[in-house]
Amino acid sequence: MPKRRRHAYEQPRELAALPYADHLEPFDGRLARSGDYDTLLFDGQEFEDEDAGDARFIESAFTSVTFVGGRFPRARFTDVWLHTARWVGGDLTESTWADAEIITSAAAGTAMPGAELDRVTFHRCKLDSVSFRAAELREVLFVECTLRYVDFAGATLTGVSFPGSGLERVRFDKAKMTDVDLRGATSLGLLDGYDALRGATISGLQLMELAPMFAHILGVTVEDD
C-alpha cells in the first residue's frame, strides 16, 4: 500500500503564523451571493441565514465565528484558517475546500453533499450529523476529532486519516476508499459500509472488533462447539 503523503503541516498553527496574517483586514457586514472575500479576518461574528452561494473566500481567517443556517452552495474556501468556529445547520452543497485548516471547531446538522475537500486538516473538531454524501475527500486529516453520525455514503476518500479520532455511528455505505488509514482511530463504530472498507488500512485490534460484521457480510456462520 503506498505511503500517505504528509501535509505540509500537521500541528495547528496560530493566527500570527499564517503567511497572509499581516495582510488581514477586519470584515464588517453581511455576506452576499457570489461575493469575493480576500485576505479578511472574520472575528467573533454570528452569521444567521446568510445567502452566500458561489462566494469565494481566499486567504482569510475565521476566529470564534458562528454560522447558523444559511446557504453556501458551491462556495469556495481556499487557503482559509478557522479557529473555534461553529456551523449549526447550513447548506454547503458542492462547496470546495482547499488548503484549509479547521481548529477546535464544531459542526452540527451541516449538509455538505458533493463537496470537494483537498488538503484539509481538522484539529480537535466535533462533527455531529454532518453529511459528506457523494463528497470527494483528498489528503484530509481528522486529528483528535469526534465524528458522530457523520455520513460518508457514496463519498470518495483518498489519502484520508483519522489519528486520535473517535468514529461513532458513522456511515460509509458505497464509499470508495484509496489509501485510507483508520489505524489511528480511537474507536471505529460504523452504522453501515463495512464492505466499503476495501482500500483502507486497519489495525489487528480493529480487525478483531469488526470480524463479526465481516463474517456476516460474507455469509459465514461462526459457532463454537
Short mmCIF file of C-alpha atoms in Angstrom, two decimals:
data_model
loop_
_atom_site.label_atom_id
_atom_site.label_comp_id
_atom_site.label_asym_id
_atom_site.label_seq_id
_atom_site.Cartn_x
_atom_site.Cartn_y
_atom_site.Cartn_z
CA MET A 1 0.00 0.00 0.00
CA PRO A 2 1.53 3.40 -0.94
CA LYS A 3 2.62 5.59 1.91
CA ARG A 4 0.34 8.53 2.55
CA ARG A 5 1.81 11.90 1.66
CA ARG A 6 2.10 14.08 4.74
CA HIS A 7 0.58 17.52 4.83
CA ALA A 8 2.95 20.46 4.88
CA TYR A 9 1.83 20.97 8.49
CA GLU A 10 0.08 18.63 10.85
CA GLN A 11 0.21 20.71 14.02
CA PRO A 12 -2.31 23.54 14.28
CA ARG A 13 -0.90 26.94 13.50
CA GLU A 14 -1.55 30.17 15.36
CA LEU A 15 -3.18 33.06 13.55
CA ALA A 16 0.06 35.03 13.56
CA ALA A 17 1.86 32.17 11.80
CA LEU A 18 -0.29 32.37 8.68
CA PRO A 19 1.70 33.69 5.72
CA TYR A 20 -1.00 36.24 5.00
CA ALA A 21 -1.61 37.28 8.66
CA ASP A 22 -0.12 40.77 8.25
CA HIS A 23 -2.42 41.48 5.33
CA LEU A 24 -5.71 40.57 7.01
CA GLU A 25 -8.31 43.28 7.34
CA PRO A 26 -11.37 43.08 9.63
CA PHE A 27 -14.64 42.19 7.94
CA ASP A 28 -17.77 44.05 8.95
CA GLY A 29 -21.07 43.46 7.21
CA ARG A 30 -23.11 40.70 5.68
CA LEU A 31 -22.20 38.02 3.20
CA ALA A 32 -23.57 38.07 -0.33
CA ARG A 33 -24.07 35.67 -3.20
CA SER A 34 -21.05 35.40 -5.49
CA GLY A 35 -19.11 37.68 -3.15
CA ASP A 36 -15.31 37.82 -3.17
CA TYR A 37 -13.67 37.77 0.26
CA ASP A 38 -9.89 38.02 0.07
CA THR A 39 -7.43 38.41 3.00
CA LEU A 40 -10.15 39.18 5.53
CA LEU A 41 -10.42 38.48 9.25
CA PHE A 42 -13.83 37.33 10.47
CA ASP A 43 -13.71 37.68 14.24
CA GLY A 44 -16.48 36.98 16.75
CA GLN A 45 -19.36 37.48 14.33
CA GLU A 46 -22.56 35.47 14.04
CA PHE A 47 -23.98 34.95 10.58
CA GLU A 48 -27.57 33.75 10.55
CA ASP A 49 -29.40 32.53 7.45
CA GLU A 50 -26.90 34.17 5.10
CA ASP A 51 -27.24 33.54 1.36
CA ALA A 52 -23.67 33.29 0.07
CA GLY A 53 -23.89 30.75 -2.70
CA ASP A 54 -20.97 30.82 -5.15
CA ALA A 55 -19.00 33.11 -2.82
CA ARG A 56 -15.20 32.87 -2.73
CA PHE A 57 -13.13 33.05 0.45
CA ILE A 58 -9.40 33.30 -0.19
CA GLU A 59 -6.54 33.60 2.33
CA SER A 60 -8.96 34.52 5.11
CA ALA A 61 -9.19 33.65 8.80
CA PHE A 62 -12.22 32.96 10.99
CA THR A 63 -11.99 33.17 14.79
CA SER A 64 -14.90 32.48 17.15
CA VAL A 65 -17.37 32.86 14.29
CA THR A 66 -20.80 31.20 14.31
CA PHE A 67 -22.81 30.26 11.24
CA VAL A 68 -26.47 29.45 11.91
CA GLY A 69 -28.32 28.03 8.94
CA GLY A 70 -27.57 29.81 5.72
CA ARG A 71 -26.95 28.76 2.13
CA PHE A 72 -23.41 28.38 0.79
CA PRO A 73 -23.85 26.08 -2.22
CA ARG A 74 -20.79 25.98 -4.49
CA ALA A 75 -18.92 28.40 -2.22
CA ARG A 76 -15.11 28.15 -2.44
CA PHE A 77 -12.82 28.26 0.58
CA THR A 78 -9.17 28.44 -0.49
CA ASP A 79 -6.25 28.71 1.96
CA VAL A 80 -8.53 29.52 4.89
CA TRP A 81 -7.97 29.11 8.64
CA LEU A 82 -10.82 28.58 11.11
CA HIS A 83 -10.43 28.53 14.90
CA THR A 84 -13.30 27.90 17.36
CA ALA A 85 -15.82 28.27 14.56
CA ARG A 86 -19.34 26.82 14.80
CA TRP A 87 -21.63 25.67 11.99
CA VAL A 88 -25.20 24.93 13.04
CA GLY A 89 -27.16 23.52 10.13
CA GLY A 90 -26.40 25.24 6.86
CA ASP A 91 -26.20 24.15 3.24
CA LEU A 92 -22.66 23.73 1.87
CA THR A 93 -23.67 21.56 -1.08
CA GLU A 94 -20.90 21.21 -3.67
CA SER A 95 -18.69 23.65 -1.77
CA THR A 96 -14.94 23.47 -2.38
CA TRP A 97 -12.29 23.49 0.35
CA ALA A 98 -8.58 23.58 -0.50
CA ASP A 99 -5.57 24.04 1.80
CA ALA A 100 -7.84 24.67 4.77
CA GLU A 101 -7.09 24.28 8.49
CA ILE A 102 -10.00 23.95 10.93
CA ILE A 103 -9.14 24.01 14.64
CA THR A 104 -11.23 23.33 17.76
CA SER A 105 -14.39 23.90 15.80
CA ALA A 106 -17.80 22.23 15.65
CA ALA A 107 -20.43 21.45 13.05
CA ALA A 108 -23.88 20.02 13.70
CA GLY A 109 -26.52 19.13 11.14
CA THR A 110 -24.45 20.65 8.35
CA ALA A 111 -25.06 19.43 4.78
CA MET A 112 -22.01 19.09 2.51
CA PRO A 113 -23.16 16.62 -0.17
CA GLY A 114 -20.99 16.68 -3.27
CA ALA A 115 -18.39 18.88 -1.57
CA GLU A 116 -14.72 18.69 -2.54
CA LEU A 117 -12.10 18.77 0.21
CA ASP A 118 -8.47 18.84 -0.87
CA ARG A 119 -5.62 19.09 1.67
CA VAL A 120 -7.88 19.91 4.60
CA THR A 121 -6.98 19.30 8.25
CA PHE A 122 -9.46 19.15 11.12
CA HIS A 123 -7.81 19.54 14.54
CA ARG A 124 -9.80 18.59 17.67
CA CYS A 125 -13.14 19.25 16.00
CA LYS A 126 -16.59 17.85 16.76
CA LEU A 127 -18.70 16.83 13.78
CA ASP A 128 -22.24 15.73 14.59
CA SER A 129 -24.73 14.68 11.91
CA VAL A 130 -22.63 16.18 9.13
CA SER A 131 -23.32 14.90 5.61
CA PHE A 132 -20.43 14.27 3.23
CA ARG A 133 -22.59 12.14 0.94
CA ALA A 134 -21.05 11.77 -2.53
CA ALA A 135 -18.28 14.17 -1.50
CA GLU A 136 -14.64 13.89 -2.58
CA LEU A 137 -12.01 14.00 0.15
CA ARG A 138 -8.35 14.05 -0.86
CA GLU A 139 -5.47 14.32 1.62
CA VAL A 140 -7.81 15.08 4.52
CA LEU A 141 -6.79 14.64 8.16
CA PHE A 142 -9.15 14.31 11.13
CA VAL A 143 -6.81 14.79 14.11
CA GLU A 144 -8.21 14.05 17.59
CA CYS A 145 -11.73 14.73 16.37
CA THR A 146 -15.11 13.29 17.29
CA LEU A 147 -17.24 12.17 14.36
CA ARG A 148 -20.76 11.22 15.38
CA TYR A 149 -23.45 10.26 12.87
CA VAL A 150 -21.22 11.58 10.07
CA ASP A 151 -22.38 10.35 6.65
CA PHE A 152 -19.75 9.43 4.03
CA ALA A 153 -22.18 7.36 1.93
CA GLY A 154 -21.16 7.33 -1.71
CA ALA A 155 -18.14 9.52 -0.96
CA THR A 156 -14.67 9.06 -2.47
CA LEU A 157 -11.89 9.14 0.12
CA THR A 158 -8.26 9.27 -1.00
CA GLY A 159 -5.36 9.68 1.41
CA VAL A 160 -7.64 10.27 4.42
CA SER A 161 -6.53 9.56 8.00
CA PHE A 162 -8.17 9.72 11.44
CA PRO A 163 -5.32 9.88 14.01
CA GLY A 164 -6.67 10.04 17.56
CA SER A 165 -10.26 10.45 16.36
CA GLY A 166 -13.36 8.62 17.51
CA LEU A 167 -15.88 7.44 14.93
CA GLU A 168 -19.33 6.87 16.37
CA ARG A 169 -22.22 5.60 14.22
CA VAL A 170 -20.52 6.71 11.02
CA ARG A 171 -21.87 5.70 7.60
CA PHE A 172 -19.62 4.50 4.75
CA ASP A 173 -22.24 2.83 2.56
CA LYS A 174 -21.00 2.61 -1.05
CA ALA A 175 -17.99 4.81 -0.27
CA LYS A 176 -14.81 4.31 -2.30
CA MET A 177 -11.52 4.30 -0.41
CA THR A 178 -7.93 4.56 -1.57
CA ASP A 179 -5.02 4.89 0.85
CA VAL A 180 -7.36 5.48 3.81
CA ASP A 181 -5.72 4.92 7.20
CA LEU A 182 -8.05 4.03 10.08
CA ARG A 183 -5.40 2.57 12.37
CA GLY A 184 -5.10 5.69 14.50
CA ALA A 185 -8.83 5.95 15.21
CA THR A 186 -9.62 5.52 18.90
CA SER A 187 -12.98 3.94 18.05
CA LEU A 188 -14.48 2.61 14.85
CA GLY A 189 -18.23 2.50 15.24
CA LEU A 190 -19.95 2.10 11.89
CA LEU A 191 -23.64 2.00 11.08
CA ASP A 192 -23.01 0.52 7.63
CA GLY A 193 -20.45 0.31 4.85
CA TYR A 194 -18.27 -2.45 6.26
CA ASP A 195 -17.76 -3.75 2.73
CA ALA A 196 -16.66 -0.27 1.66
CA LEU A 197 -13.51 -0.60 3.80
CA ARG A 198 -11.75 -2.18 0.83
CA GLY A 199 -8.81 0.16 0.22
CA ALA A 200 -8.48 1.09 3.90
CA THR A 201 -5.84 0.02 6.41
CA ILE A 202 -6.96 -1.06 9.88
CA SER A 203 -5.13 -2.43 12.92
CA GLY A 204 -5.22 -6.00 14.16
CA LEU A 205 -7.34 -4.97 17.13
CA GLN A 206 -9.80 -3.21 14.86
CA LEU A 207 -9.96 -6.35 12.72
CA MET A 208 -10.98 -8.38 15.76
CA GLU A 209 -13.69 -5.85 16.59
CA LEU A 210 -15.02 -5.81 13.03
CA ALA A 211 -14.74 -9.57 12.45
CA PRO A 212 -18.38 -10.38 13.32
CA MET A 213 -19.65 -7.91 10.73
CA PHE A 214 -17.17 -9.11 8.11
CA ALA A 215 -18.36 -12.66 8.72
CA HIS A 216 -21.97 -11.55 8.37
CA ILE A 217 -21.24 -9.82 5.04
CA LEU A 218 -19.51 -12.96 3.74
CA GLY A 219 -22.37 -15.16 4.90
CA VAL A 220 -20.13 -17.01 7.33
CA THR A 221 -21.74 -18.56 10.37
CA VAL A 222 -19.48 -18.63 13.42
CA GLU A 223 -20.39 -21.20 16.09
CA ASP A 224 -18.42 -22.69 18.94
CA ASP A 225 -18.65 -26.40 19.63
#
